CSV table of C-alpha atoms in Angstrom, one decimal:
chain,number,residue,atom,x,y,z
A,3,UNK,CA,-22.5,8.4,-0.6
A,4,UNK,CA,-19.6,5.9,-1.0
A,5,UNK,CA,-18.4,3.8,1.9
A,6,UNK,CA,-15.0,3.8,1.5
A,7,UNK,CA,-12.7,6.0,3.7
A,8,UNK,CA,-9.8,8.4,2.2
A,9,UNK,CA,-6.3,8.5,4.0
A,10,UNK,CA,-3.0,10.4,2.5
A,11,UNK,CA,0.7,9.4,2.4
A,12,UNK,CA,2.6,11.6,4.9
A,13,UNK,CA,5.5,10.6,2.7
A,14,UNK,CA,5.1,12.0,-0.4
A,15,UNK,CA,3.2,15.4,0.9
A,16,UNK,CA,3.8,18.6,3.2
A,17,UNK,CA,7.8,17.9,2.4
A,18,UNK,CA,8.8,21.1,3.9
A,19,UNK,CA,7.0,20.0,7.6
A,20,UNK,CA,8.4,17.9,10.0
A,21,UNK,CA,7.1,14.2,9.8
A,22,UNK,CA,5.1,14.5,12.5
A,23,UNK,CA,3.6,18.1,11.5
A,24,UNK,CA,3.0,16.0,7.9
A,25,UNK,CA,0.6,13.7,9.8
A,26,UNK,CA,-1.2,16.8,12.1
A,27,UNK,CA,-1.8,18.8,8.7
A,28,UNK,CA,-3.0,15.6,6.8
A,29,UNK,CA,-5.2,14.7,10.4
A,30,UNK,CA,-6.6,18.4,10.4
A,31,UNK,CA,-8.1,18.2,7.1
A,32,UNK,CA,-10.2,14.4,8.2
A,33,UNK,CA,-7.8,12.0,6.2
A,34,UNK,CA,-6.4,8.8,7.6
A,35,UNK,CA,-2.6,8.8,7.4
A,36,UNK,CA,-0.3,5.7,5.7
A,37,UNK,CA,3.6,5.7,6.8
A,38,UNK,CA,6.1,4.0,5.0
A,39,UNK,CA,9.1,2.6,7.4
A,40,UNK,CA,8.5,2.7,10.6
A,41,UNK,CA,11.9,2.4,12.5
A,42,UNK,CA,12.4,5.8,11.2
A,43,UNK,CA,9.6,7.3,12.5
A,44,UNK,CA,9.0,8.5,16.2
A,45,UNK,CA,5.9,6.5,17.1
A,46,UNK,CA,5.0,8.2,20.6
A,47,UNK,CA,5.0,11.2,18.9
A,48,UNK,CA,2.8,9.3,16.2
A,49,UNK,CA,0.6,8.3,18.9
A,50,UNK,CA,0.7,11.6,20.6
A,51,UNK,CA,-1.3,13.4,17.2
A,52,UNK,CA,-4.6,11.4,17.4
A,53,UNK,CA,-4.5,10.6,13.7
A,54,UNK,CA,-6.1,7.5,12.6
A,55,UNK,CA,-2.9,5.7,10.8
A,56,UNK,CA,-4.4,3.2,8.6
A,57,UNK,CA,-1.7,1.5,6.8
A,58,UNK,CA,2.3,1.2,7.4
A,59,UNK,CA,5.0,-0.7,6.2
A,60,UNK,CA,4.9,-4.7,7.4
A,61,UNK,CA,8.0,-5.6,7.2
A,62,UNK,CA,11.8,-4.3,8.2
A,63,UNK,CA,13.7,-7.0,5.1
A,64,UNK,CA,13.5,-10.1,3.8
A,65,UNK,CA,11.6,-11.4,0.5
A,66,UNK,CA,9.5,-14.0,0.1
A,67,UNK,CA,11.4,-16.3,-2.0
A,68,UNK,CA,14.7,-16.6,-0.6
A,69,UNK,CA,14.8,-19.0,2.8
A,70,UNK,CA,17.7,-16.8,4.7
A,71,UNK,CA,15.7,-13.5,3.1
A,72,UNK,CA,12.1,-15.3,4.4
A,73,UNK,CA,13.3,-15.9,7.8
A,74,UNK,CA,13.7,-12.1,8.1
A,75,UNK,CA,10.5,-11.1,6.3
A,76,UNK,CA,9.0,-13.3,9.2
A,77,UNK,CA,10.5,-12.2,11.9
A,78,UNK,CA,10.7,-8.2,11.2
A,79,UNK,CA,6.6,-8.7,10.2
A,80,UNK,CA,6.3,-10.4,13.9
A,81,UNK,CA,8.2,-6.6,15.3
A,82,UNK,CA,5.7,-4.5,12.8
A,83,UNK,CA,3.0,-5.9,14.4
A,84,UNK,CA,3.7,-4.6,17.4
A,85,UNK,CA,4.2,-1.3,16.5
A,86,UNK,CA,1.2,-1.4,14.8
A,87,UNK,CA,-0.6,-2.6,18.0
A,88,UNK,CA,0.9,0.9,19.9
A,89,UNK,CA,-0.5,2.7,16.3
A,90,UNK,CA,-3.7,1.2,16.1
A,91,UNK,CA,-3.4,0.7,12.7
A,92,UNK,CA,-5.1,-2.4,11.3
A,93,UNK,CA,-3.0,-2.7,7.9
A,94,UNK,CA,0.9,-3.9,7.2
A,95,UNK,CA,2.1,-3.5,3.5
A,96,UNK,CA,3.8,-5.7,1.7
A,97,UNK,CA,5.9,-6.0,-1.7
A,98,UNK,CA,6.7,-8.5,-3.6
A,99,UNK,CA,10.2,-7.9,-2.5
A,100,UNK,CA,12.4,-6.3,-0.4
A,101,UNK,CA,13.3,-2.4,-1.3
A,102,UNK,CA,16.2,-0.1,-0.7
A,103,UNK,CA,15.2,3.4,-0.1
A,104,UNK,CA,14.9,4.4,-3.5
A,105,UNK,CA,12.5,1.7,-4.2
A,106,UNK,CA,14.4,-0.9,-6.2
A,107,UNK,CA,15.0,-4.3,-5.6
A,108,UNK,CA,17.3,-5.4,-2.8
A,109,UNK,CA,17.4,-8.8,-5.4
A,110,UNK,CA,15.9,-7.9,-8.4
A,111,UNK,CA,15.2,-10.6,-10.4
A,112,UNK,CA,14.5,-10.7,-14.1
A,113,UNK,CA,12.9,-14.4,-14.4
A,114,UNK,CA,10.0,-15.5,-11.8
A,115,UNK,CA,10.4,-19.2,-11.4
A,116,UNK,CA,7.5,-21.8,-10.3
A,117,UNK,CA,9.5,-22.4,-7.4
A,118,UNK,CA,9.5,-18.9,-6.7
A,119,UNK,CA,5.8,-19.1,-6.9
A,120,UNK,CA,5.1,-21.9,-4.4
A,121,UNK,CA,7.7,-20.2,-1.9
A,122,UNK,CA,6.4,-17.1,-2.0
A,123,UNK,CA,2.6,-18.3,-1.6
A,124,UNK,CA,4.0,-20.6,1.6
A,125,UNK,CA,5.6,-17.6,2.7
A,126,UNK,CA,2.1,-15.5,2.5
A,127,UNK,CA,0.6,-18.5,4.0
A,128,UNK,CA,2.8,-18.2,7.0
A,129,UNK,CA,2.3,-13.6,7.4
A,130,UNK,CA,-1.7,-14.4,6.8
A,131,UNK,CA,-1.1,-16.3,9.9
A,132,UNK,CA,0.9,-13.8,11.9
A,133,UNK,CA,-2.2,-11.3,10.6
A,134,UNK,CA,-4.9,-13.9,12.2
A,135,UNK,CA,-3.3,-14.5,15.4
A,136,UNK,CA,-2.3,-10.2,16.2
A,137,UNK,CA,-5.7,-9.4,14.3
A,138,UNK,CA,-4.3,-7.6,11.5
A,139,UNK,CA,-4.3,-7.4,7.7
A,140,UNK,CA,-0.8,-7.8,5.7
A,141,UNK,CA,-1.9,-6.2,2.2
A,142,UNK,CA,0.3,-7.3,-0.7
A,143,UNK,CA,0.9,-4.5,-3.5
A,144,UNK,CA,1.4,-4.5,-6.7
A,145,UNK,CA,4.3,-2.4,-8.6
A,146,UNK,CA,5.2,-1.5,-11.9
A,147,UNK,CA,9.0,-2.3,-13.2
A,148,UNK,CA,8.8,0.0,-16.0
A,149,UNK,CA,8.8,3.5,-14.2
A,150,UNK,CA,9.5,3.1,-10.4
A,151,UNK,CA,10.4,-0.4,-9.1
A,152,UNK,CA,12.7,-2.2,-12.4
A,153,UNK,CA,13.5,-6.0,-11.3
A,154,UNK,CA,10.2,-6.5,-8.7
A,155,UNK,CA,9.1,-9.8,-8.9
A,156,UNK,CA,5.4,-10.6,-8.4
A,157,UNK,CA,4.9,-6.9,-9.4
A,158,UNK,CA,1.4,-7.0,-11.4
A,159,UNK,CA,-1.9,-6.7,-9.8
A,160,UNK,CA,-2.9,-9.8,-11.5
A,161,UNK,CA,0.4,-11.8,-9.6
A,162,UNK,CA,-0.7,-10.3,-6.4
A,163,UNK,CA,-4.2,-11.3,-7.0
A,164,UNK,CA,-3.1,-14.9,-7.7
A,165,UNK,CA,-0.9,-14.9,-4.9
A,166,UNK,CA,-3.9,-13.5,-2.2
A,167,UNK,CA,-6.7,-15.9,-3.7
A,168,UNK,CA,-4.1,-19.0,-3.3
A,169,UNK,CA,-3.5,-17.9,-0.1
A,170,UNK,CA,-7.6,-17.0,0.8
A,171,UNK,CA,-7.2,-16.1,4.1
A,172,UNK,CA,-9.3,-12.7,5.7
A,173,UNK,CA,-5.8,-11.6,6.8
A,174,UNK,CA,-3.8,-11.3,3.3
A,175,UNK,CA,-5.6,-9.1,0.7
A,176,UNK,CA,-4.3,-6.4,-2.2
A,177,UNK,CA,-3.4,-3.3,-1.8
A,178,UNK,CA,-4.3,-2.7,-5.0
A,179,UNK,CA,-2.6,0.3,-6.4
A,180,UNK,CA,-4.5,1.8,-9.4
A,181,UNK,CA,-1.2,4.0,-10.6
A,182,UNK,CA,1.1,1.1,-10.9
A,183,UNK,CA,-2.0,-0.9,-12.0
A,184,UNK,CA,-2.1,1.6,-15.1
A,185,UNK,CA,1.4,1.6,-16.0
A,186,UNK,CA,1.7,-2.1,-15.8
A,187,UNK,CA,-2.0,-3.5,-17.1
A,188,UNK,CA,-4.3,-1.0,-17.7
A,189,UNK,CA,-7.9,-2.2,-18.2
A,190,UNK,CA,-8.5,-0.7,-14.4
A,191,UNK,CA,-12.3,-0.9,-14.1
A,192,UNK,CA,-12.2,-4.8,-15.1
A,193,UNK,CA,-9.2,-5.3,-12.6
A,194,UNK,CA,-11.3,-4.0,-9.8
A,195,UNK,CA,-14.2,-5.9,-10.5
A,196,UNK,CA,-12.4,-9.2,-10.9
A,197,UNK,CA,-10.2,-8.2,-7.6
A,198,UNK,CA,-13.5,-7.4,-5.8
A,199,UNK,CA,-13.3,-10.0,-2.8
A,200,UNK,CA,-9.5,-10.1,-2.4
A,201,UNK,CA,-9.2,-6.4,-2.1
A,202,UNK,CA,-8.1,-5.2,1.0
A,203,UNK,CA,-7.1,-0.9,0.3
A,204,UNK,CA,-6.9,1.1,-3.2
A,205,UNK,CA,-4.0,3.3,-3.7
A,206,UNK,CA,-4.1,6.0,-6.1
A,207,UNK,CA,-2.1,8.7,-8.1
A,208,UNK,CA,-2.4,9.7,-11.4
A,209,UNK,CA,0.0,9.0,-14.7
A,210,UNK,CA,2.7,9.9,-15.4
A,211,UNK,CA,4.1,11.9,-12.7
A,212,UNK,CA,2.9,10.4,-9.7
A,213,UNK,CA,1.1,12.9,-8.5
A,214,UNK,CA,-2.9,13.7,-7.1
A,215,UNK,CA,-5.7,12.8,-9.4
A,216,UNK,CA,-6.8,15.4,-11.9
A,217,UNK,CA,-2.9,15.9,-13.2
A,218,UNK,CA,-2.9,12.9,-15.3
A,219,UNK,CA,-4.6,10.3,-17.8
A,220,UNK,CA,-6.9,8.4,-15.2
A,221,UNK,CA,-10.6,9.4,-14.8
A,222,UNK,CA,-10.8,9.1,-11.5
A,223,UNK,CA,-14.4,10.0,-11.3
A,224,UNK,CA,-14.7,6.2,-13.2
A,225,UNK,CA,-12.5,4.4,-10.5
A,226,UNK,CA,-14.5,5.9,-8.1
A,227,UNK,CA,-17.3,4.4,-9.8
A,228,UNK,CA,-16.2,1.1,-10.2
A,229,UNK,CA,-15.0,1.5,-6.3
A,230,UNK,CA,-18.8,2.0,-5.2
A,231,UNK,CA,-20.5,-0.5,-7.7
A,232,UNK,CA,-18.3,-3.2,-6.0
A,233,UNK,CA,-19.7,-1.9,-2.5
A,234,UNK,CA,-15.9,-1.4,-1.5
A,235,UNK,CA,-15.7,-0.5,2.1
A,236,UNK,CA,-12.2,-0.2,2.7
A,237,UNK,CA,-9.3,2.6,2.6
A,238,UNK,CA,-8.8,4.8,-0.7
A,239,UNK,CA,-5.0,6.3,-0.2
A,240,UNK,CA,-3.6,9.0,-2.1
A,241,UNK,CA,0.1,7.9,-2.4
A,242,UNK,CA,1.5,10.4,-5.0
A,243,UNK,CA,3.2,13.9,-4.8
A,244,UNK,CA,1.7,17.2,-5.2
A,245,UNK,CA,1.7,18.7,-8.6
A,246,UNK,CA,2.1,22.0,-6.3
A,247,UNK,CA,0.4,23.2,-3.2
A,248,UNK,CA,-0.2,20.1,-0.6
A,249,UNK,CA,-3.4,21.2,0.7
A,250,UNK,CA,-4.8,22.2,-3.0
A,251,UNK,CA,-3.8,18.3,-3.8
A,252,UNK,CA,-5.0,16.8,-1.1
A,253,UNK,CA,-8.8,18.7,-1.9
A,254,UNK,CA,-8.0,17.9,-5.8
A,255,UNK,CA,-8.2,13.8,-4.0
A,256,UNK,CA,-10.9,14.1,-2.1
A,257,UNK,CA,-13.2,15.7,-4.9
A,258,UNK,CA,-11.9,12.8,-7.1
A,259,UNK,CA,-13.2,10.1,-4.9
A,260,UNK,CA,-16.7,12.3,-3.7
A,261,UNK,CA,-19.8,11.0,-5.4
């Protein structure tokens, strides 16, 4: 039996539902549920449907590079974390950038400076601490720039792994997405073994297309592997589309990730 727990994007799933009937049909089936931003979402009624939420958005806008841009990443992290209090969801995602609602860039940026480097690692410093004092986890995830998120600085697993082990706190870790891990590095069974301690949730969907494992290249069956032989204990996320019927994806997932 493995240990970790399997939730489902009410974003990308259900489309023809309400939000809220998205997170009941996703609950009904025993997933956790992950929401993206959460000023658009109705979060009494979120309350109201007994789902476990497990991860949401952490942040409103800002960057972590940019002082102006900081000073909001800080202070609309400080409002997520109350939301996320009323949600009872332990987990605020990150990127390394602000995105618009297509998912590119507010700044995009085509050279990552060292300065950039030890700004964005004081910035992580200072949300690790916001995470410690509310009790929560900010997770920083990686992107790819060649498909989805062109222009993302910091977008690689390995630069979110160097940014969480600078920062070493219990209250940053990864979000370690294994699709945009593929597209951008490959090699996935090594880069979960050498993320091991730092990892904080996996998000999956296979490639290309985005969509639940089985439609794609990735043997799932090996991640899930790799996932138990590293004694992972934390949140496995299907954050992809469905090739076709939601409910047929969603039991496509959990057969991926059952050993």
């Amino acid at each position: 039996m493995s240990n970790y727990s399997l939730s489902v994007c009410a974003e990308m799933v259900f489309l023809d539902l309400p939000f809220i009937e998205r997170v009941e049909r996703i609950h009904s089936m025993g997933f956790g549920v992950e929401i993206w931003d959460w000023t658009q979402k109705d979060i009494e009624a979120l309350v109201k449907t007994g789902a476990r939420i497990t991860s949401m958005t952490g942040y409103i806008s800002g960057n972590l590079t940019d002082d102006e841009e900081i000073a909001q990443l800080l202070s609309s992290a400080s409002e997520s974390i109350e939301v996320a209090r009323r949600l009872g969801c332990p987990s605020l995602n990150l990127h390394g950038t602000g995105l618009n609602n297509v998912g590119l860039p507010v700044k995009p940026v085509e050279v990552v400076t060292g300065d950039m480097w030890l700004k964005a690692k004081k910035t992580l410093d200072a949300l690790a601490k916001l995470g410690e004092k509310a009790g929560k986890v900010f997770t920083l995830e990686n992107l790819n720039t060649a498909v989805d998120h062109p222009g993302t600085p910091f977008a690689k697993a390995d630069d979110t792994l160097a940014l969480v082990a600078a920062v070493n706190s219990p209250y940053l870790k990864m979000n370690l997405d294994i699709y945009h891990a593929q597209i951008g590095e490959g090699n996935l069974v090594e880069l979960i073994q050498k993320s091991e301690k730092h990892i904080g949730e996996i998000q999956v969907a296979d490639v290309p297309g985005r969509k639940e494992p089985g439609t794609g290249e990735i043997n799932y069956k090996t991640v899930a592997g790799a996932l138990q032989g590293i004694n992972y204990h934390g949140v496995v996320a299907l954050e992809g589309w469905a090739s076709g019927d939601s409910v047929a994806a969603l039991e496509a997932f959990r057969e991926a990730f059952t050993l």
